[in-house]
Coordinates of N, CA and C in Angstrom, one line a residue:
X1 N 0.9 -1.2 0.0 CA 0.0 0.0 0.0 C 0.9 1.2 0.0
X2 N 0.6 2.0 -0.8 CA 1.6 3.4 -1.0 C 0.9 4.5 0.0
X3 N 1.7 5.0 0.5 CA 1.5 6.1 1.4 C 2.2 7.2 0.9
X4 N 1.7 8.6 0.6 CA 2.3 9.6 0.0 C 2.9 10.8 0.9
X5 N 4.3 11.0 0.6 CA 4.8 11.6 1.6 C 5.3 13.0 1.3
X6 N 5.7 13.0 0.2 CA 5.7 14.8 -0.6 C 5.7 14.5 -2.2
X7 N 5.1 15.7 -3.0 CA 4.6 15.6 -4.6 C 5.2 16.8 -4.6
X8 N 6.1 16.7 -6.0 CA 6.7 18.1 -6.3 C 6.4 17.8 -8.2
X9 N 6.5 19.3 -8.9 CA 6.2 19.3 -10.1 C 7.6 19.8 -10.6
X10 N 8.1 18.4 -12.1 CA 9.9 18.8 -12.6 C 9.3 19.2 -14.0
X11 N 10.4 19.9 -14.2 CA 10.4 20.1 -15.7 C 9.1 20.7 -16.4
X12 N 9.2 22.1 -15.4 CA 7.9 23.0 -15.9 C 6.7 22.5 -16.3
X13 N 6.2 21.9 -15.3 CA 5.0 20.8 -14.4 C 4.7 20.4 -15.6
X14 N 5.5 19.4 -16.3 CA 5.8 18.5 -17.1 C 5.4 17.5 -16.3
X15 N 6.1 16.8 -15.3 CA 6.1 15.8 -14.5 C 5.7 16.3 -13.2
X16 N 5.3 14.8 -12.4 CA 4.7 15.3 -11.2 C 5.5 14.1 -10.6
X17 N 6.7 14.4 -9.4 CA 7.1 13.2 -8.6 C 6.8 12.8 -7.6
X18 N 5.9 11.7 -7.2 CA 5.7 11.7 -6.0 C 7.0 10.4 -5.1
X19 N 7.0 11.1 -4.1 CA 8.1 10.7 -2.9 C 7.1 10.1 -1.7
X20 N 7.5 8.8 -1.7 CA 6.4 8.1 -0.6 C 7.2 7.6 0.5
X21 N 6.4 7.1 1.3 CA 7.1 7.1 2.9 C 7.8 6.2 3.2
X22 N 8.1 4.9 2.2 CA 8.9 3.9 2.3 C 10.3 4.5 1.4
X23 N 10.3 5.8 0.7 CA 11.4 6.1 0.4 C 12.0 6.5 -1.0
X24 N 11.0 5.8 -1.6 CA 11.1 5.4 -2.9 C 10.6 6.4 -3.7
X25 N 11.1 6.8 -4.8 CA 9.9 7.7 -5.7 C 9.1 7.5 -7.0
X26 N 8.5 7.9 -7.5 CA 7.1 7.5 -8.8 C 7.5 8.9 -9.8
X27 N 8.2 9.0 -10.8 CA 7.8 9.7 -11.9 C 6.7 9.8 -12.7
X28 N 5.6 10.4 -12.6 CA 4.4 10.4 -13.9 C 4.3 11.5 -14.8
X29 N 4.5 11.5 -15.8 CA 4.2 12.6 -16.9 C 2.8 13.0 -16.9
X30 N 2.7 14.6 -16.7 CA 1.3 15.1 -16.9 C 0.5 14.7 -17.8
X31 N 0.8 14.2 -19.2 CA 0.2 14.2 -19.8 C -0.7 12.6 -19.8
X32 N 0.2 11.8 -19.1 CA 0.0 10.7 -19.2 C -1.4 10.3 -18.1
X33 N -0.9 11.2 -17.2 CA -2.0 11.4 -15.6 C -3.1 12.1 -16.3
X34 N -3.0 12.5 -17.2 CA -4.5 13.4 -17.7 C -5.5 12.7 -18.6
X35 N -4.4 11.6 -19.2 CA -4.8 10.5 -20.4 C -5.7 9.4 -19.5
X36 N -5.1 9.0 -17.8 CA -5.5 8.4 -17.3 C -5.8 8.6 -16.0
X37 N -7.0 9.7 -16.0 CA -7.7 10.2 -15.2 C -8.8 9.4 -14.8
X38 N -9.0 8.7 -13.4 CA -9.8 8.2 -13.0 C -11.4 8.5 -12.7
X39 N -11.8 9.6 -13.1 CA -13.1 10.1 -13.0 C -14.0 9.9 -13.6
X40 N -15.4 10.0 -13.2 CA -16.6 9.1 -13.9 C -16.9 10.2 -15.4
X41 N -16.3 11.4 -15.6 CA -16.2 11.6 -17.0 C -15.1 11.4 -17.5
X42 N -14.3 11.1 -17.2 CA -13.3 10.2 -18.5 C -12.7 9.1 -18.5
X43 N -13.4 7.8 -17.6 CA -13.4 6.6 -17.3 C -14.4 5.8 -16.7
X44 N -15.4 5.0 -17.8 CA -15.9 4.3 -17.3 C -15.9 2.8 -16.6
X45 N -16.0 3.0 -15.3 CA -15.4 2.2 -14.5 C -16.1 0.7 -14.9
X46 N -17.3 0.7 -14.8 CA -17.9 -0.9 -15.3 C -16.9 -1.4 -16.5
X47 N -16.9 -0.9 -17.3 CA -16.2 -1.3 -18.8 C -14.7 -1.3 -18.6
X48 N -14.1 -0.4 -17.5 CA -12.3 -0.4 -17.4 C -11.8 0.5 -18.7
X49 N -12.7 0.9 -19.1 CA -12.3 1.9 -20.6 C -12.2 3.4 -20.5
X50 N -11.2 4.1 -21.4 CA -11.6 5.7 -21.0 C -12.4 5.7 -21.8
X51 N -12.7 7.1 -21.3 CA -13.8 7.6 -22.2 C -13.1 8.9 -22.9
X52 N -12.2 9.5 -22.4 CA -11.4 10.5 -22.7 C -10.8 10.0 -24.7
X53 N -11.8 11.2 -25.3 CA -11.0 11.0 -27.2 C -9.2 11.4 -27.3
X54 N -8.9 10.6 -27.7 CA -7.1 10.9 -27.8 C -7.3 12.4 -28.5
X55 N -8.2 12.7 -29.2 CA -7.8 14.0 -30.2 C -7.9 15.4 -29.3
X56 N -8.9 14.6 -28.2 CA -9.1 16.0 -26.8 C -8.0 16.1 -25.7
X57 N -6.7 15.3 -26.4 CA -5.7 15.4 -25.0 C -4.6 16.0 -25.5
X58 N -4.5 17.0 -24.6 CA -3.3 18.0 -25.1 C -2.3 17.3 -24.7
X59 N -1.0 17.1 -25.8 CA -0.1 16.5 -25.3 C 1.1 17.2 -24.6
X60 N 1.3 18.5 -24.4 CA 1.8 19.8 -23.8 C 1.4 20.1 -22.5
X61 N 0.6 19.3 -22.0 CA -0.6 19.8 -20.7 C 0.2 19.8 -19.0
X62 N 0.2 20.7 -18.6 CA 0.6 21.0 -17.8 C -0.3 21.5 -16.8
X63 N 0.6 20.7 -15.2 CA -0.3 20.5 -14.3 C -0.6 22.1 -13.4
X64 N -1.5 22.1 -12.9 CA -2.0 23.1 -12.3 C -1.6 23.0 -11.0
X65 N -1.9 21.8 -10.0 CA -2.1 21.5 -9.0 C -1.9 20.1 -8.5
X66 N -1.6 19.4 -7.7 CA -1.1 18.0 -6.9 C -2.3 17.2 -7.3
X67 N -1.9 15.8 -6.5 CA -2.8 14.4 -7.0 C -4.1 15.2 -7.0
X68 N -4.9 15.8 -6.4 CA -6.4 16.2 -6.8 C -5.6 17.4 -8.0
X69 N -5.2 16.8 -9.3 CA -5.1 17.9 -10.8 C -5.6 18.3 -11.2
X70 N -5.8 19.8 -11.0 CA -6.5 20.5 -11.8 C -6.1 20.9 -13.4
X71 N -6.3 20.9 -14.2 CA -6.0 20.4 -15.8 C -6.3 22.4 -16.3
X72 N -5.3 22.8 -17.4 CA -5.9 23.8 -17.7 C -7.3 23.7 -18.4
X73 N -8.0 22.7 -18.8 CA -9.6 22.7 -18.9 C -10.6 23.0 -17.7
X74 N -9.9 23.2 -16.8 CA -10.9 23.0 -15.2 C -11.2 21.4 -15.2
X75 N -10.8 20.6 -15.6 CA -10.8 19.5 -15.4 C -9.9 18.9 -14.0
X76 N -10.8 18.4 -13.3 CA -10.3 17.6 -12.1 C -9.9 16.2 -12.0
X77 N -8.6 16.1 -12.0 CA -8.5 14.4 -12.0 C -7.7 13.6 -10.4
X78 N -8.6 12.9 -9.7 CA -8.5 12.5 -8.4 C -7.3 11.2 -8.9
X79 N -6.2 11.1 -8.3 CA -5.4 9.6 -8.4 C -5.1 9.1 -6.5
X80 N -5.6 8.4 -6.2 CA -5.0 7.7 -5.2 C -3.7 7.0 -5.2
X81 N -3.2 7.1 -4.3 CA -2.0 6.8 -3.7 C -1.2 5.0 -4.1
X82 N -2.2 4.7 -3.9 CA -2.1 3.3 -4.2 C -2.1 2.4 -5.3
X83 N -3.3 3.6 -6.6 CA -3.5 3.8 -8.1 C -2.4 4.0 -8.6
X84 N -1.7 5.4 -8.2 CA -0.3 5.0 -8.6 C 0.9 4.5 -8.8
X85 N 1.3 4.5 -7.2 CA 2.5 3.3 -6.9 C 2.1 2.3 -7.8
X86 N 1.2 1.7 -8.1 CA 0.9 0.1 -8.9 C 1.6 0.8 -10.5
X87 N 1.3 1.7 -10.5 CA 1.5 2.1 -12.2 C 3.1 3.3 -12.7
X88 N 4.0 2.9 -11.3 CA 4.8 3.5 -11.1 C 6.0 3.2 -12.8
X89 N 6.7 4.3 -13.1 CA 7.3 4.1 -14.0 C 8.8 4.0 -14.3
X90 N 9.6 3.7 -12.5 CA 10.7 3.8 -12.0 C 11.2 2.4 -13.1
X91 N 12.5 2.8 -13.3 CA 13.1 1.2 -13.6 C 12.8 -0.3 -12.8
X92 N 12.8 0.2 -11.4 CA 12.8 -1.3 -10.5 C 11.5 -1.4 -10.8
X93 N 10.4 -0.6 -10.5 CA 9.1 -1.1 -10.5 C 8.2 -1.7 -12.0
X94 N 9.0 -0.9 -12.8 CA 8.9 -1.9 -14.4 C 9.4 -3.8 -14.2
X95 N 10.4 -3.5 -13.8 CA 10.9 -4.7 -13.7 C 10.2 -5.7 -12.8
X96 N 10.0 -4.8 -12.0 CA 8.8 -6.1 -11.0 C 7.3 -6.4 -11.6
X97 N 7.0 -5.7 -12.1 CA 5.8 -5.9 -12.9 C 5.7 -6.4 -14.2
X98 N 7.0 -6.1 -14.6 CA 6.9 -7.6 -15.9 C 7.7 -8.6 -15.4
X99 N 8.0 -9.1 -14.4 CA 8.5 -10.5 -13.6 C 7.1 -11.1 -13.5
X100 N 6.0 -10.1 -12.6 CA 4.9 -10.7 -12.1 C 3.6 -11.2 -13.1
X101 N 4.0 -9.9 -13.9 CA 2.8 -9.8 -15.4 C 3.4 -10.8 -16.6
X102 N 4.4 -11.0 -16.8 CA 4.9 -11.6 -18.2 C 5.6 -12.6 -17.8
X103 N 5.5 -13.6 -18.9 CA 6.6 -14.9 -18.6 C 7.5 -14.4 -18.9
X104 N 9.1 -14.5 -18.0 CA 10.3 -13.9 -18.6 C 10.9 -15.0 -18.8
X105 N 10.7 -16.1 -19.1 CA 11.7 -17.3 -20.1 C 11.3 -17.4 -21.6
X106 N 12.1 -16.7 -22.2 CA 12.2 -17.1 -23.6 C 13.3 -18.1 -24.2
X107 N 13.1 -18.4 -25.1 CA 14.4 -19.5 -25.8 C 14.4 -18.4 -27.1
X108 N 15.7 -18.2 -27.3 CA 16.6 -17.3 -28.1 C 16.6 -18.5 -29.4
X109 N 16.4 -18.1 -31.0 CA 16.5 -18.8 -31.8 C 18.1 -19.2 -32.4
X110 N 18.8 -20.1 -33.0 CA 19.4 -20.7 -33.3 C 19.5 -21.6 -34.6
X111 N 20.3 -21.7 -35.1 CA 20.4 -22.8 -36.1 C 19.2 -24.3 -35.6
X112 N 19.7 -24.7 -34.8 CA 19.0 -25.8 -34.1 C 17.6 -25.9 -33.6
X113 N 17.0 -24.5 -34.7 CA 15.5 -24.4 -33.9 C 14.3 -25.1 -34.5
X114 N 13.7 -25.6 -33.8 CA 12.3 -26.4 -34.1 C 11.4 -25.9 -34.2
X115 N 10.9 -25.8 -35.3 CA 9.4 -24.9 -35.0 C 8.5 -25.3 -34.4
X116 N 7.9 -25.1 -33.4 CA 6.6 -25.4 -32.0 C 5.3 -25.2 -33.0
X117 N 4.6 -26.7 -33.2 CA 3.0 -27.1 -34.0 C 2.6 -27.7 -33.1
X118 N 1.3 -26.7 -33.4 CA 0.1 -27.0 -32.4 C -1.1 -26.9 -33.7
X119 N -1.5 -28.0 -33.2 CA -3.1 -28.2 -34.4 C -4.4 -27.2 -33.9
X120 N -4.3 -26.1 -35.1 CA -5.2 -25.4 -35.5 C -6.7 -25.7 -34.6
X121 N -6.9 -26.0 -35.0 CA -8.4 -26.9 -34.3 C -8.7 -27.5 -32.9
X122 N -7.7 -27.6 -32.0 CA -7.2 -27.9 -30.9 C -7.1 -26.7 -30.6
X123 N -6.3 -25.7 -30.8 CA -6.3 -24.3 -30.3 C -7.7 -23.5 -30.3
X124 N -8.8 -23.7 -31.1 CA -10.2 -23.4 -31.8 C -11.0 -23.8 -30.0
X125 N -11.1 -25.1 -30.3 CA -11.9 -25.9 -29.1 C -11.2 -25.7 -27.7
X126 N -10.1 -25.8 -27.4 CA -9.3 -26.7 -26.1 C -8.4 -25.3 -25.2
X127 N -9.5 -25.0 -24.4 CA -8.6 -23.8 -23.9 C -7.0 -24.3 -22.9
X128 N -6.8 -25.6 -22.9 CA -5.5 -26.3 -22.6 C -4.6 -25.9 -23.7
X129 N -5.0 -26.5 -25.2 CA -4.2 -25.7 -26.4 C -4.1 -24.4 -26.5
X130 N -5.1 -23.5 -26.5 CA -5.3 -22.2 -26.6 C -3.9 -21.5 -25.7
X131 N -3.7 -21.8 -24.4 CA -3.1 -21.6 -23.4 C -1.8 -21.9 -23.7
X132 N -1.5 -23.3 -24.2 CA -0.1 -23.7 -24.5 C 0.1 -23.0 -25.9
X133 N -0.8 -22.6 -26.5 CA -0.5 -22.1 -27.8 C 0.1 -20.4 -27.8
X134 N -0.2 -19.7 -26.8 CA 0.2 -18.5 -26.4 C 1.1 -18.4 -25.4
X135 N 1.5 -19.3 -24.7 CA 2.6 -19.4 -24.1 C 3.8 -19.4 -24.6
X136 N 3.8 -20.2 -25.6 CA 4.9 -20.6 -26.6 C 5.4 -19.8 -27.3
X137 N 3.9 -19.0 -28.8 CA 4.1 -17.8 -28.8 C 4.6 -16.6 -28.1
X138 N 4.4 -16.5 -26.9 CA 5.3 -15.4 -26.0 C 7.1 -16.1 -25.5
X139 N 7.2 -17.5 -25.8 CA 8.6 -17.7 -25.0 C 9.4 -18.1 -26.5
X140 N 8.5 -18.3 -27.8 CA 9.8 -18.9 -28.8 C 9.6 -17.5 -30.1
X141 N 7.9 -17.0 -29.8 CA 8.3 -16.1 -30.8 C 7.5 -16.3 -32.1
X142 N 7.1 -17.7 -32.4 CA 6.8 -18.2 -33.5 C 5.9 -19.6 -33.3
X143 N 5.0 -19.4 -33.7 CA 4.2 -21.2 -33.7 C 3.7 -21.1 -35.3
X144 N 3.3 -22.3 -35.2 CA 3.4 -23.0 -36.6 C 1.8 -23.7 -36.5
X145 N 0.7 -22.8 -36.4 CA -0.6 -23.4 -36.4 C -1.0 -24.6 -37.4
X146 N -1.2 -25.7 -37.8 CA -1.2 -26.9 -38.8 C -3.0 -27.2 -39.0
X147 N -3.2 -28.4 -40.0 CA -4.7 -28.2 -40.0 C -5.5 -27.1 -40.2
X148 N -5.2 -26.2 -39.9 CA -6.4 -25.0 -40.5 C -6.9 -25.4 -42.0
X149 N -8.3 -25.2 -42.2 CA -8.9 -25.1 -43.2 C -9.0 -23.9 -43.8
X150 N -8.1 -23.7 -45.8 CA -7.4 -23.0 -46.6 C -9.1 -22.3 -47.5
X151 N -9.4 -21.8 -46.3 CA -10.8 -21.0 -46.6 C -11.1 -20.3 -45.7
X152 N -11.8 -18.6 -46.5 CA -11.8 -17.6 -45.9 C -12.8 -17.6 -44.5
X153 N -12.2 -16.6 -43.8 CA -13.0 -16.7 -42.3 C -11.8 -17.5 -41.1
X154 N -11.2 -18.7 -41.4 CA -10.1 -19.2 -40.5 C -9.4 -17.6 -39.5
X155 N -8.4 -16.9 -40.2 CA -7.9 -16.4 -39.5 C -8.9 -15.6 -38.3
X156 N -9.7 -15.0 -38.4 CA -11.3 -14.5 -37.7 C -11.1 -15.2 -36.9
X157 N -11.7 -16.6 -36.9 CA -12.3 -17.8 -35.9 C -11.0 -17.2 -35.1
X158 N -9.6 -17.6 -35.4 CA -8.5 -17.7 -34.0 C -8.7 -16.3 -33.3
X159 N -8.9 -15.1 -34.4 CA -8.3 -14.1 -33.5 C -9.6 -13.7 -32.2
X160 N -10.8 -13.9 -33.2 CA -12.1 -14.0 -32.1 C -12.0 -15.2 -30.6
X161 N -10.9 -16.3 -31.2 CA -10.9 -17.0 -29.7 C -10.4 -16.7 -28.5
X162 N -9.2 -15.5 -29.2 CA -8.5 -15.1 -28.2 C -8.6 -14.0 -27.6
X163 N -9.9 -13.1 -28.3 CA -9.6 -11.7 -27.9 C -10.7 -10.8 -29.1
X164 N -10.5 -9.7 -29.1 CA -11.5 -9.1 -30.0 C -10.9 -8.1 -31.1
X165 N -11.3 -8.5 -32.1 CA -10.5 -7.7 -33.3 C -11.3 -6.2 -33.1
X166 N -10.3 -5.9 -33.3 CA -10.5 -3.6 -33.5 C -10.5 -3.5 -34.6
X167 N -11.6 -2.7 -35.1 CA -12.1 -2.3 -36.1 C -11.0 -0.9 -36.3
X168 N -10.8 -1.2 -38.0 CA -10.2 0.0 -38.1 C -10.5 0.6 -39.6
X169 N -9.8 1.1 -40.4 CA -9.8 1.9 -41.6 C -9.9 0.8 -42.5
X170 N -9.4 -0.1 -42.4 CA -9.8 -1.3 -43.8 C -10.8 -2.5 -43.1
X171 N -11.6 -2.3 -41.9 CA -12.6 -3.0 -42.1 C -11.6 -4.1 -40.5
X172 N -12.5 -5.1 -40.3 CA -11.5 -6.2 -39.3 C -10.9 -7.2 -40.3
X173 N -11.2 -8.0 -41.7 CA -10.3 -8.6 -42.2 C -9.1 -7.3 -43.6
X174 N -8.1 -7.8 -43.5 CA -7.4 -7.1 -44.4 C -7.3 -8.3 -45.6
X175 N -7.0 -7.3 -47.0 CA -6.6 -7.9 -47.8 C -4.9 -7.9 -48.5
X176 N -4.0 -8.7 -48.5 CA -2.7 -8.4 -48.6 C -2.1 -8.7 -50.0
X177 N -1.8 -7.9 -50.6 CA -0.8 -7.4 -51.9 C 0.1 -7.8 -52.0
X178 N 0.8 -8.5 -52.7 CA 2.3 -8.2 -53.5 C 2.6 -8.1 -54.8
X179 N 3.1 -7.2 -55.1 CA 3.1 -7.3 -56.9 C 1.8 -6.9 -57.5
X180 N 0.8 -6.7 -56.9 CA -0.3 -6.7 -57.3 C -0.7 -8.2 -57.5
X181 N -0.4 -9.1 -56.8 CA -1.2 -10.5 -56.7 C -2.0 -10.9 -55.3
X182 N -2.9 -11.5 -55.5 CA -3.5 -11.3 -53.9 C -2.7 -12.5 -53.1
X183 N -1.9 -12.3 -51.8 CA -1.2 -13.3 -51.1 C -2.2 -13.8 -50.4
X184 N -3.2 -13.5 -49.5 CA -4.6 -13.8 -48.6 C -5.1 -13.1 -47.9
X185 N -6.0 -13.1 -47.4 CA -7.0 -13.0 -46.7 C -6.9 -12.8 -45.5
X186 N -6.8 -12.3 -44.9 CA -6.8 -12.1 -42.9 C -7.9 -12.2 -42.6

């Protein structure tokens, strides 16, 4: 639990550092604290989503006033103590939180490397595969999905098993080019 012990503003209230009672300190950039403002207008809490449009955040924004920040919009943004230590951006505390958050064993590739196949279809159904199938991906880098059926919609099914495709400028499947020949389908 972080306890807050003095907040000072660097680099012409660019940043805001807070100094907590175990010793340690928390660098946060204003702009970043303004991006991720905990209030019921620019974070809705049920969903975990901002609500704040990227095109309404000044990226120049400089702080007015301490953890209760007042924003030059008169915008108020409340951060608790404890909200931030967790989101601190010191080197040690990065490092602790991708020990705790990320698998840190990877295998480094080599001449000698095997490619890791896992059956398409098994990853689809079997959240045991699904699981070993993303693990692997995160520790070798590369998996080699087999069996998929060479008809449109496949890549969809995986990416909808794992997660939710973002709609963007070309739609959620893309179409990919080379030479002007079609390579496939996403």
């Amino acid at each position: 639990k972080g306890c807050i012990y003095k907040l000072e503003t660097l680099e012409k209230k660019q940043f805001i550092c807070v100094h907590w009672e175990d010793g340690s300190e928390s660098l946060y950039p204003s702009v970043w604290l303004r991006d991720n403002c905990q209030c019921p207008d620019c974070f809705l809490h049920s969903a975990k989503a901002r609500k704040l449009l990227l095109e309404n955040l000044d990226i120049n924004i400089e702080v007015k006033d301490k953890i209760n920040i007042v924003w030059p919009d008169d915008h108020t943004s409340e951060f608790e103590a404890e909200w931030l230590k967790k989101r601190c951006f010191s080197d040690q505390a990065r490092a602790k939180a991708q020990e705790e958050l990320f698998l840190s064993e990877r295998q480094y590739w080599g001449s000698d490397l095997e490619l890791p196949t896992i059956d398409f279809e098994e990853v689809l159904h079997s959240d045991e595969s699904a699981y070993k199938w993303l693990v692997t991906l995160k520790k070798v880098g590369i998996v080699l999905l087999t069996g998929a059926a060479i008809k449109e919609g496949e890549i969809l099914k995986l990416g909808q098993r794992i997660g939710f495709f973002r709609l963007t400028f070309y739609g959620q499947i893309r179409i990919l080019y080379c030479s002007g020949k079609l390579l496939r389908k996403i």
